[in-house]
Backbone as a printed PyTorch tensor [residue, N CA C, xyz], in Angstrom:
tensor([[[-34.6510, -32.0310,  58.2470],
         [-34.1110, -30.1120,  58.5480],
         [-35.9580, -28.9660,  58.5600]],

        [[-35.4940, -28.6940,  59.4000],
         [-36.8330, -27.9690,  60.3560],
         [-37.8350, -27.3210,  59.3150]],

        [[-38.7580, -27.5500,  59.2420],
         [-39.7950, -26.5480,  58.1710],
         [-39.9950, -25.1670,  58.7500]],

        [[-39.9450, -24.9410,  60.2530],
         [-39.9270, -23.8390,  61.0620],
         [-39.2400, -23.0100,  60.9500]],

        [[-37.8370, -23.6270,  60.2520],
         [-36.5750, -23.2240,  60.2690],
         [-36.8750, -21.8930,  58.4870]],

        [[-36.9050, -22.4950,  57.8330],
         [-37.3370, -22.2830,  56.4030],
         [-38.6310, -21.1750,  56.5870]],

        [[-39.3970, -21.2900,  57.1160],
         [-40.7840, -20.0510,  57.4760],
         [-39.7200, -19.1330,  57.8670]],

        [[-38.5880, -19.6650,  58.8180],
         [-38.7580, -18.5480,  59.2650],
         [-37.1820, -17.1560,  58.4880]],

        [[-36.5780, -18.1100,  57.9640],
         [-35.7670, -17.8970,  56.7050],
         [-36.7670, -17.1420,  55.7080]],

        [[-38.5660, -17.1090,  55.4710],
         [-39.1070, -16.6650,  54.5520],
         [-39.3000, -15.6260,  54.4300]],

        [[-39.8110, -15.2860,  56.0670],
         [-40.6060, -14.2820,  56.4220],
         [-39.7170, -12.8130,  56.8650]],

        [[-40.6010, -11.9500,  56.4020],
         [-40.2480, -10.5740,  55.8250],
         [-39.2130, -10.3100,  57.7420]],

        [[-38.7590,  -9.4750,  57.2260],
         [-37.7860,  -9.4640,  58.8230],
         [-36.4460,  -9.8880,  59.5160]],

        [[-36.4000, -10.7650,  58.6670],
         [-36.0530, -11.9980,  59.7140],
         [-34.3680, -11.5970,  58.6900]],

        [[-33.5590, -12.0960,  59.3470],
         [-31.9060, -11.8270,  59.1650],
         [-31.1280, -13.0850,  59.3270]],

        [[-30.5860, -13.3040,  58.2820],
         [-29.9320, -14.4410,  58.0490],
         [-28.7180, -14.7570,  58.0880]],

        [[-28.0970, -15.7890,  58.6750],
         [-26.6680, -15.3140,  59.7040],
         [-25.9710, -16.7410,  59.1130]],

        [[-24.7090, -16.5010,  58.3830],
         [-24.1780, -17.7640,  57.8840],
         [-23.1910, -17.5980,  58.9540]],

        [[-22.4090, -18.4820,  59.1520],
         [-21.4650, -18.7950,  60.4840],
         [-20.2830, -19.0260,  60.1420]],

        [[-20.1620, -19.5290,  58.6310],
         [-19.2720, -20.5750,  58.7330],
         [-18.2440, -19.8840,  57.8490]],

        [[-16.5720, -19.6710,  57.4000],
         [-15.6030, -19.2100,  56.6180],
         [-15.8460, -18.4040,  55.8530]],

        [[-15.5380, -17.5060,  55.2600],
         [-15.5200, -16.7120,  53.8040],
         [-15.9200, -17.6950,  52.7080]],

        [[-14.8940, -18.4610,  53.0600],
         [-14.4110, -19.7850,  51.5350],
         [-15.6560, -20.5040,  51.4990]],

        [[-16.2700, -20.7820,  52.7930],
         [-17.3500, -21.6250,  53.1720],
         [-18.6690, -20.8100,  52.2350]],

        [[-18.6750, -20.2910,  52.6220],
         [-19.6960, -18.9880,  52.1710],
         [-20.0900, -18.8380,  50.6310]],

        [[-18.6090, -18.8440,  50.1310],
         [-18.1340, -18.3630,  48.5440],
         [-19.1940, -19.7990,  48.2030]],

        [[-18.8350, -21.3870,  48.6930],
         [-19.3540, -21.9770,  48.1550],
         [-20.9780, -22.1950,  47.3180]],

        [[-21.4210, -21.8000,  48.5150],
         [-22.8620, -21.8960,  48.8470],
         [-23.7490, -21.5630,  49.3940]],

        [[-24.5450, -20.1320,  50.2800],
         [-25.1770, -20.1240,  51.3960],
         [-26.8550, -19.7510,  50.5990]],

        [[-27.4420, -19.6680,  51.7620],
         [-28.8170, -19.0470,  51.8010],
         [-28.8930, -17.7560,  51.2420]],

        [[-29.9470, -18.0380,  50.0270],
         [-30.1350, -16.1350,  49.5800],
         [-30.5590, -15.5150,  50.6710]],

        [[-29.6760, -14.3550,  50.2670],
         [-29.8670, -12.8740,  51.3960],
         [-28.8820, -13.3700,  52.9950]],

        [[-28.2900, -14.4990,  53.1250],
         [-27.4700, -14.0150,  54.3140],
         [-26.3850, -13.4530,  54.4130]],

        [[-25.6780, -13.0970,  55.3780],
         [-24.6700, -12.2340,  56.0930],
         [-23.6050, -13.5540,  56.3340]],

        [[-22.4930, -13.0010,  55.8460],
         [-21.1340, -13.7960,  56.7110],
         [-21.1030, -13.3560,  57.9130]],

        [[-20.8100, -13.6630,  58.7530],
         [-20.1120, -13.8100,  60.1100],
         [-19.3960, -15.1730,  60.7300]],

        [[-18.1000, -14.6500,  60.6250],
         [-17.0680, -16.2530,  60.8050],
         [-17.2370, -16.1180,  61.8280]],

        [[-18.0840, -17.2680,  62.7990],
         [-17.3120, -17.8650,  64.0350],
         [-16.3120, -18.2420,  64.2680]],

        [[-15.6420, -17.9520,  64.0310],
         [-14.0590, -18.6000,  64.4080],
         [-12.9060, -17.0410,  63.7610]],

        [[-13.6240, -16.1740,  63.5600],
         [-12.7270, -14.5790,  63.3340],
         [-12.7970, -14.3610,  64.8880]],

        [[-11.7600, -13.8030,  64.8770],
         [-11.3600, -13.3610,  66.0980],
         [-12.1820, -11.6590,  66.5300]],

        [[-12.8990, -11.3260,  65.3900],
         [-13.6510, -10.1280,  65.9440],
         [-15.2210, -10.8310,  65.8400]],

        [[-15.6010, -12.0020,  66.3190],
         [-16.9080, -12.5150,  66.1010],
         [-17.9840, -11.6150,  67.0300]],

        [[-17.9400, -11.4940,  68.2140],
         [-18.0250, -10.7320,  69.2740],
         [-18.6050,  -9.5960,  69.1820]],

        [[-17.7600,  -9.0230,  68.2700],
         [-17.2090,  -7.5990,  68.0010],
         [-18.5470,  -7.1370,  67.2200]],

        [[-18.2380,  -8.5370,  65.9150],
         [-19.6570,  -7.8990,  64.5700],
         [-21.1580,  -8.2100,  64.7190]],

        [[-21.0000,  -9.1930,  66.2500],
         [-22.1530,  -9.3150,  66.6120],
         [-23.0770,  -8.1930,  67.3370]],

        [[-22.0590,  -7.1880,  68.0350],
         [-22.4130,  -5.8150,  68.8850],
         [-22.8060,  -5.1850,  67.9910]],

        [[-22.8010,  -4.9810,  66.3530],
         [-22.8800,  -4.0470,  65.6560],
         [-24.6470,  -4.0860,  64.8080]],

        [[-24.9460,  -5.8660,  65.2430],
         [-26.7220,  -6.0320,  64.7300],
         [-27.0860,  -5.6580,  65.8400]],

        [[-28.4000,  -5.1930,  65.9850],
         [-29.3730,  -4.9480,  66.8570],
         [-30.1150,  -6.4280,  67.3200]],

        [[-30.3240,  -6.3530,  68.2220],
         [-30.1200,  -7.5280,  69.7090],
         [-31.8470,  -8.0280,  69.3410]],

        [[-32.9230,  -6.8060,  68.8510],
         [-33.8100,  -7.2760,  69.2320],
         [-34.5700,  -7.4900,  67.8500]],

        [[-33.6280,  -7.9190,  67.0140],
         [-34.0530,  -8.1250,  65.6280],
         [-34.5970,  -9.5270,  65.7960]],

        [[-34.8100, -10.2260,  64.4520],
         [-35.3900, -11.6690,  64.1840],
         [-33.6740, -12.7600,  63.3900]],

        [[-33.3250, -13.2510,  63.9290],
         [-32.5500, -14.6810,  63.6030],
         [-32.6760, -15.3590,  62.8780]],

        [[-31.9660, -15.9890,  61.5970],
         [-31.6860, -17.2900,  61.5670],
         [-30.3690, -17.9960,  61.1960]],

        [[-29.6760, -18.4850,  62.0400],
         [-28.3830, -18.4540,  62.2450],
         [-27.8760, -20.6730,  61.8100]],

        [[-26.7330, -20.4150,  60.7170],
         [-26.7580, -21.9930,  60.1120],
         [-25.2790, -21.6580,  60.3210]],

        [[-24.9690, -23.2590,  59.6480],
         [-23.3340, -23.3650,  59.6480],
         [-23.7970, -24.7720,  58.7550]],

        [[-22.2550, -25.6620,  58.6830],
         [-22.2390, -26.6780,  57.7040],
         [-23.1630, -27.9810,  58.6700]],

        [[-22.9100, -27.9730,  59.5260],
         [-23.9860, -28.9660,  60.1520],
         [-24.4240, -28.5470,  61.7060]],

        [[-24.5770, -27.6470,  62.2360],
         [-25.6610, -27.4390,  62.9130],
         [-24.4680, -27.1830,  64.1960]],

        [[-23.1380, -27.3310,  64.2920],
         [-22.2240, -27.1950,  65.2360],
         [-21.6070, -25.9150,  65.8920]],

        [[-21.8530, -25.4550,  64.6830],
         [-20.9630, -23.8430,  65.1080],
         [-22.1050, -22.6210,  65.3750]],

        [[-23.1790, -22.9640,  64.3770],
         [-24.5190, -22.2580,  64.5740],
         [-25.3480, -22.4840,  65.7730]],

        [[-25.1530, -23.9360,  66.8180],
         [-25.6010, -23.5470,  68.4030],
         [-24.6510, -23.0010,  68.8230]],

        [[-23.0450, -22.8980,  68.6330],
         [-22.6970, -22.2720,  69.6330],
         [-22.8310, -20.8330,  69.1320]],

        [[-22.8810, -20.3710,  67.7420],
         [-22.8260, -19.1010,  67.7580],
         [-24.8650, -18.3340,  68.3860]],

        [[-25.3840, -18.8780,  68.1380],
         [-26.8300, -18.6900,  69.3800],
         [-26.4370, -18.6950,  70.1770]],

        [[-26.0490, -20.0350,  71.1030],
         [-25.6790, -19.8140,  72.8290],
         [-24.8690, -18.1920,  73.0710]],

        [[-23.9140, -17.8690,  72.1950],
         [-22.9760, -16.5490,  72.2720],
         [-24.3700, -15.1080,  72.1800]],

        [[-25.0240, -15.1130,  71.2690],
         [-26.3780, -14.1170,  71.0180],
         [-26.4850, -14.5850,  71.7480]],

        [[-27.5040, -15.1690,  72.7290],
         [-28.2820, -14.7870,  73.9030],
         [-27.8440, -14.3730,  74.7790]],

        [[-26.4330, -15.0910,  75.1100],
         [-25.1990, -14.0430,  76.2860],
         [-25.4040, -12.7470,  76.2610]],

        [[-25.2660, -12.5870,  74.9580],
         [-25.4850, -11.2240,  74.3180],
         [-26.2920, -10.4330,  74.5630]],

        [[-28.0080, -10.9930,  74.5560],
         [-28.4570, -10.5160,  75.1960],
         [-29.6580, -10.3030,  73.5670]],

        [[-29.5770, -10.7030,  72.5390],
         [-30.3060, -11.2610,  71.3320],
         [-31.5860, -12.3590,  71.7770]],

        [[-32.6220, -11.7120,  71.6530],
         [-34.2700, -12.6410,  71.9630],
         [-34.7340, -13.0260,  71.1490]],

        [[-34.5660, -12.6860,  69.6690],
         [-35.3230, -13.5210,  69.0140],
         [-34.3500, -14.2470,  67.8690]],

        [[-33.6600, -16.0210,  68.3040],
         [-32.5750, -16.4970,  67.2240],
         [-32.8740, -17.8720,  66.9120]],

        [[-32.5660, -18.4530,  66.3480],
         [-33.1020, -19.9000,  65.8590],
         [-31.7980, -20.0090,  65.0270]],

        [[-31.6130, -21.3270,  64.9900],
         [-30.2150, -22.2820,  64.1960],
         [-30.9730, -23.1040,  63.9790]],

        [[-30.5990, -23.4500,  62.5240],
         [-30.7430, -25.0610,  61.6510],
         [-30.5180, -25.8430,  61.9570]],

        [[-30.7560, -27.0810,  62.6640],
         [-30.2120, -28.2580,  63.2750],
         [-29.7350, -28.8610,  61.4500]],

        [[-28.6870, -29.6200,  61.5760],
         [-28.4750, -30.5810,  60.4630],
         [-27.4770, -28.8750,  59.3480]],

        [[-27.3800, -27.8280,  59.3910],
         [-26.8410, -26.9060,  58.8750],
         [-27.3270, -27.3240,  57.1290]],

        [[-26.3960, -26.3210,  56.4270],
         [-26.4330, -26.0370,  54.7600],
         [-26.6490, -27.7740,  54.5730]],

        [[-26.4540, -28.6350,  54.9310],
         [-26.1870, -29.9230,  54.5180],
         [-27.7610, -29.8850,  54.3160]],

        [[-28.5060, -29.9370,  55.2470],
         [-30.0460, -29.9920,  55.6420],
         [-30.8810, -29.9030,  54.3530]],

        [[-30.5540, -28.1750,  54.4430],
         [-31.1210, -28.0020,  54.0360],
         [-31.6890, -27.5020,  52.5950]],

        [[-29.7690, -28.1310,  51.8040],
         [-29.3850, -28.1740,  50.3220],
         [-30.4910, -29.6580,  50.5590]],

        [[-30.3940, -30.6290,  51.7210],
         [-30.9580, -31.9030,  51.4280],
         [-32.3530, -32.1430,  51.0680]],

        [[-33.2250, -31.0720,  51.7750],
         [-34.4490, -30.5820,  52.0670],
         [-34.5430, -29.8550,  50.3620]],

        [[-33.2180, -29.8650,  48.7690],
         [-33.9390, -29.1080,  48.0810],
         [-33.8070, -27.7000,  48.0680]],

        [[-34.2220, -26.9180,  49.1460],
         [-34.2200, -25.4060,  49.0890],
         [-33.0250, -24.5800,  48.4160]],

        [[-33.2970, -23.2500,  48.1820],
         [-32.3830, -22.6210,  47.3490],
         [-31.0660, -22.8260,  48.1890]],

        [[-30.0450, -22.5150,  47.0940],
         [-28.6920, -22.1180,  47.7110],
         [-28.1120, -21.2420,  46.4690]],

        [[-27.5640, -20.1260,  46.8780],
         [-26.4610, -19.5610,  45.6250],
         [-25.2860, -19.6400,  46.2880]],

        [[-24.4290, -19.3430,  45.1440],
         [-22.6460, -19.0990,  45.1560],
         [-22.2120, -17.4600,  45.1630]],

        [[-20.8280, -17.3180,  45.3200],
         [-20.3120, -15.9700,  45.3330],
         [-20.3450, -15.6840,  46.1450]]])
């Protein structure tokens, strides 16, 4: 797990985005994360409501969906986006905090 990602998440002003399903999100997510399901029909519309100039930290279960989301965000003009390689599994493996609900 990248310490750079953890530093990004801890930084003020960073929007943490979980791109897993709502059910996965409820089972455990990073503190302060918002859930935008990559697989939902309106994912790009939801992204369109975000500030493309803000700082984002994007993650999923294993890193695959977040990599897809990152590519989509870059295509849509987002300028400061990073994703968590290894996903929330790597985050938990590094004993970093997760919240449920």
